[in-house]
CSV table of C-alpha atoms in Angstrom, one decimal:
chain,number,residue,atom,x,y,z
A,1,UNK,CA,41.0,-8.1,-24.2
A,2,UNK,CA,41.8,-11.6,-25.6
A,3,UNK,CA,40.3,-13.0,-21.9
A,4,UNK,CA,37.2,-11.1,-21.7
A,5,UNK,CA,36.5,-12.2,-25.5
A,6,UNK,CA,37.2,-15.5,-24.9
A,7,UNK,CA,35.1,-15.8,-21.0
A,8,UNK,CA,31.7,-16.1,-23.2
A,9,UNK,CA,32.5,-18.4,-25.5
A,10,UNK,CA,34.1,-20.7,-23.2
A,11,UNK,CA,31.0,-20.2,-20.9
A,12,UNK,CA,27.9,-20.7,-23.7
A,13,UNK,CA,27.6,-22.3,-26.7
A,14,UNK,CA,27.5,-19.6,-29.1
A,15,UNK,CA,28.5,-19.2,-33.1
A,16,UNK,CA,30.8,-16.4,-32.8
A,17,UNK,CA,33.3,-14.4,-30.4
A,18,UNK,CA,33.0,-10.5,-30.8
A,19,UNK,CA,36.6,-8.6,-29.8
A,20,UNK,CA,35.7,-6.5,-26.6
A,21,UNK,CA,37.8,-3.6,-26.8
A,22,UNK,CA,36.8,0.3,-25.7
A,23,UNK,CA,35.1,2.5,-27.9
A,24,UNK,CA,38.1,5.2,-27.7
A,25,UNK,CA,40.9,3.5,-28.4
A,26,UNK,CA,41.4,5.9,-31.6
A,27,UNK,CA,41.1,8.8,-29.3
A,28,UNK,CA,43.9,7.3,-27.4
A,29,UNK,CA,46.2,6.8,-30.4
A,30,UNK,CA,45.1,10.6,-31.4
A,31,UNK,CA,47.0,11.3,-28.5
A,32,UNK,CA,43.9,12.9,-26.4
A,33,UNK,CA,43.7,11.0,-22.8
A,34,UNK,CA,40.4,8.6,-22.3
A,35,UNK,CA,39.4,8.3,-18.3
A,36,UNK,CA,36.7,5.8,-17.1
A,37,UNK,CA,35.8,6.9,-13.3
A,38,UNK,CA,33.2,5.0,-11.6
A,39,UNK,CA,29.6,6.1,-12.2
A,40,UNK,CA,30.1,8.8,-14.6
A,41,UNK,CA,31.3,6.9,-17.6
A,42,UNK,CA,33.9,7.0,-20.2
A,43,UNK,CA,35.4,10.3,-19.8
A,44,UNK,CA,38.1,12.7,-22.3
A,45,UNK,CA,39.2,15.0,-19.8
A,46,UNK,CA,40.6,17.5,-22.0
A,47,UNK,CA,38.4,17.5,-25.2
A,48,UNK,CA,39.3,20.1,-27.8
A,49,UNK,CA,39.4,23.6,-26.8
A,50,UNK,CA,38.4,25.2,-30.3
A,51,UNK,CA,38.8,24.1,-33.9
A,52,UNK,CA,42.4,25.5,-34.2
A,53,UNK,CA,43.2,22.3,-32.4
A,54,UNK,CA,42.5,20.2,-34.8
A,55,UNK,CA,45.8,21.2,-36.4
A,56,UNK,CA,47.7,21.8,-33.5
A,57,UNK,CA,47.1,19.2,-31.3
A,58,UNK,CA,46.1,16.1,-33.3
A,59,UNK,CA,48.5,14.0,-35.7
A,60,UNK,CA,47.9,14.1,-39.2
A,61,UNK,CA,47.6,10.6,-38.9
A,62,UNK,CA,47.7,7.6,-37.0
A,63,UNK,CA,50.3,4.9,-37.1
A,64,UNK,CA,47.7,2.0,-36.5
A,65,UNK,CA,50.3,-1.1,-36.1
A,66,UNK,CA,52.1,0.8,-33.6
A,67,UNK,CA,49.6,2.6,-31.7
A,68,UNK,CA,46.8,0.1,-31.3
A,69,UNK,CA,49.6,-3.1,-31.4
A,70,UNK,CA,47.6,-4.2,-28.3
A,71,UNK,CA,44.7,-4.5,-29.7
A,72,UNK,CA,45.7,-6.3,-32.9
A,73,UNK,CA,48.2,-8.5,-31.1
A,74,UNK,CA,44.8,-9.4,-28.5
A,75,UNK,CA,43.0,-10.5,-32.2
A,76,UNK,CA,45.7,-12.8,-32.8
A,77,UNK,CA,45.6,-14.5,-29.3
A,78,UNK,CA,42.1,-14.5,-29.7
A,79,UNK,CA,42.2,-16.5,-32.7
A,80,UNK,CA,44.5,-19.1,-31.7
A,81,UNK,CA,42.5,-19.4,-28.7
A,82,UNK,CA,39.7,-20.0,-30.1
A,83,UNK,CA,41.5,-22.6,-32.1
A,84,UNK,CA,43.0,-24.1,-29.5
A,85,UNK,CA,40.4,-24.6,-27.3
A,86,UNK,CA,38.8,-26.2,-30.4
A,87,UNK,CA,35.8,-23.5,-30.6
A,88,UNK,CA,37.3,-22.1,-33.9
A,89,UNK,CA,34.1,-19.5,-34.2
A,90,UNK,CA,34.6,-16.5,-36.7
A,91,UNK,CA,36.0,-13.8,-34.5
A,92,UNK,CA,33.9,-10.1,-34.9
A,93,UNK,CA,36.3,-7.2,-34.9
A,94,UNK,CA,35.0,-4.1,-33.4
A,95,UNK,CA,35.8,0.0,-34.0
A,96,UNK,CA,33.5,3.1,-32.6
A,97,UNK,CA,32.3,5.2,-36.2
A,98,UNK,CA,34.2,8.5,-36.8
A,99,UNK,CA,31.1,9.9,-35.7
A,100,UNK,CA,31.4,8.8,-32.4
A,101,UNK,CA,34.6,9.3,-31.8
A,102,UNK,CA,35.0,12.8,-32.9
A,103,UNK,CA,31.8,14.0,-30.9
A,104,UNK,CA,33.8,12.2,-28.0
A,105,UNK,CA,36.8,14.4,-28.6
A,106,UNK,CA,35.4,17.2,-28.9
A,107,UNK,CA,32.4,16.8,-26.3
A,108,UNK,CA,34.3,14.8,-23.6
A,109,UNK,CA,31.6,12.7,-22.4
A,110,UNK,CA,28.8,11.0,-23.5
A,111,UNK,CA,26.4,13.0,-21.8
A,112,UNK,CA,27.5,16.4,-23.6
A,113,UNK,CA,28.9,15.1,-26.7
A,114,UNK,CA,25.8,15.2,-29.2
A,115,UNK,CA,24.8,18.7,-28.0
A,116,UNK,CA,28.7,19.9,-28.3
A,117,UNK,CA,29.5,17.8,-31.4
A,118,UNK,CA,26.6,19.4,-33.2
A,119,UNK,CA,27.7,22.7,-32.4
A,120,UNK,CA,31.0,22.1,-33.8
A,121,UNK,CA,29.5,21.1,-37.0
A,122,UNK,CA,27.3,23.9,-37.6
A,123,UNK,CA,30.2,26.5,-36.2
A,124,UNK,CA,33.2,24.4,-37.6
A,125,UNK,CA,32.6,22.6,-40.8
A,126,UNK,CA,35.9,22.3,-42.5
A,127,UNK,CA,37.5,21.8,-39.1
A,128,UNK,CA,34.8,19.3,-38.2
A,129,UNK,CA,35.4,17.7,-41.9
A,130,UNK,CA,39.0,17.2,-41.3
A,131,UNK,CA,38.6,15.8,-38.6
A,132,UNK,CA,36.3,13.5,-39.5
A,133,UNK,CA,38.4,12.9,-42.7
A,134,UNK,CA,40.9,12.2,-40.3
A,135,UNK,CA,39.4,9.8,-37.9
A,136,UNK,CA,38.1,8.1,-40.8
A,137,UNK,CA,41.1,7.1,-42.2
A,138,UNK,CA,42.2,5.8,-39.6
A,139,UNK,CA,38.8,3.6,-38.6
A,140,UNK,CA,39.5,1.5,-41.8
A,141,UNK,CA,43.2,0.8,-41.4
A,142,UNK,CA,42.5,-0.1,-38.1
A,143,UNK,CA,40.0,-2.3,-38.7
A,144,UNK,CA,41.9,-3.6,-42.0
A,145,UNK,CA,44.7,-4.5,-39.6
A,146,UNK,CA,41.9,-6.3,-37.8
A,147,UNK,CA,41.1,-8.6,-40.5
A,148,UNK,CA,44.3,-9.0,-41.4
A,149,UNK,CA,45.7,-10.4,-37.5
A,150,UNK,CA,42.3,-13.2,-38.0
A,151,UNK,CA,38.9,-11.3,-37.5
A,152,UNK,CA,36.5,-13.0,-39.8
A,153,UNK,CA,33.9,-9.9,-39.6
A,154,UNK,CA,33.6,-6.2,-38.8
């Protein structure tokens, strides 16, 4: 993470470094695995069967510093990078929305996931709001424990 963030700057003059990281990392820490084969896309093999899964399959929530450590440790390399190689640039953190995520989990791929997140709104709202609830929680302490490793932005 803390290379491929750093390869543009390094490369082109430019005013700020955004943190590459993949869109369903959260997923990840949910505990739901994230595949990326060739040609297809990003991929959750095994989204969410039904809504009952929601409680029986997901945390409650997320321990952010332990879970996503890579990520936030890759913000702090990225920042003393960026100062080291005297191109101290704010640094743009970087999270998918709730949204996104949960049509992802339950979905499993970006081609299906409006069609089947949608349906598990209309079908599943309190699940669908729990989850949500749930995601969104952890968005902002993940991102909070952006800032506070050295992102400048979100």
């Amino acid at each position: 993470v803390a290379e491929v963030t750093m390869q543009p700057i390094r490369r082109y003059d430019l005013d700020a470094a955004i943190l590459f990281s993949d869109i369903l990392v959260i997923v990840e820490a949910f505990g739901m695995d994230v595949t990326m084969p060739g040609g297809v896309g990003i991929q959750v093999p095994e989204p969410l069967a039904s809504a009952a899964e929601v409680e029986s399959r997901l945390p409650k929530t997320v321990d952010v510093k332990v879970e996503l450590a890579h990520v936030i440790e890759s913000v702090k390399l990225i920042r003393k990078a960026l100062v080291a190689e005297d191109r101290d640039v704010p640094l743009i953190g970087f999270s998918a929305a709730p949204w996104t995520l949960m049509y992802y989990m339950v979905g499993g791929s970006s081609k299906k996931n409006q069609e089947v997140g949608e349906k598990w709104l209309n079908e599943h709202p309190v699940e669908s709001q729990e989850l949500l609830d749930r995601l969104t929680a952890t968005v902002i302490e993940y991102m909070s424990a952006q800032v506070e490793a050295g992102a400048h932005m979100l």
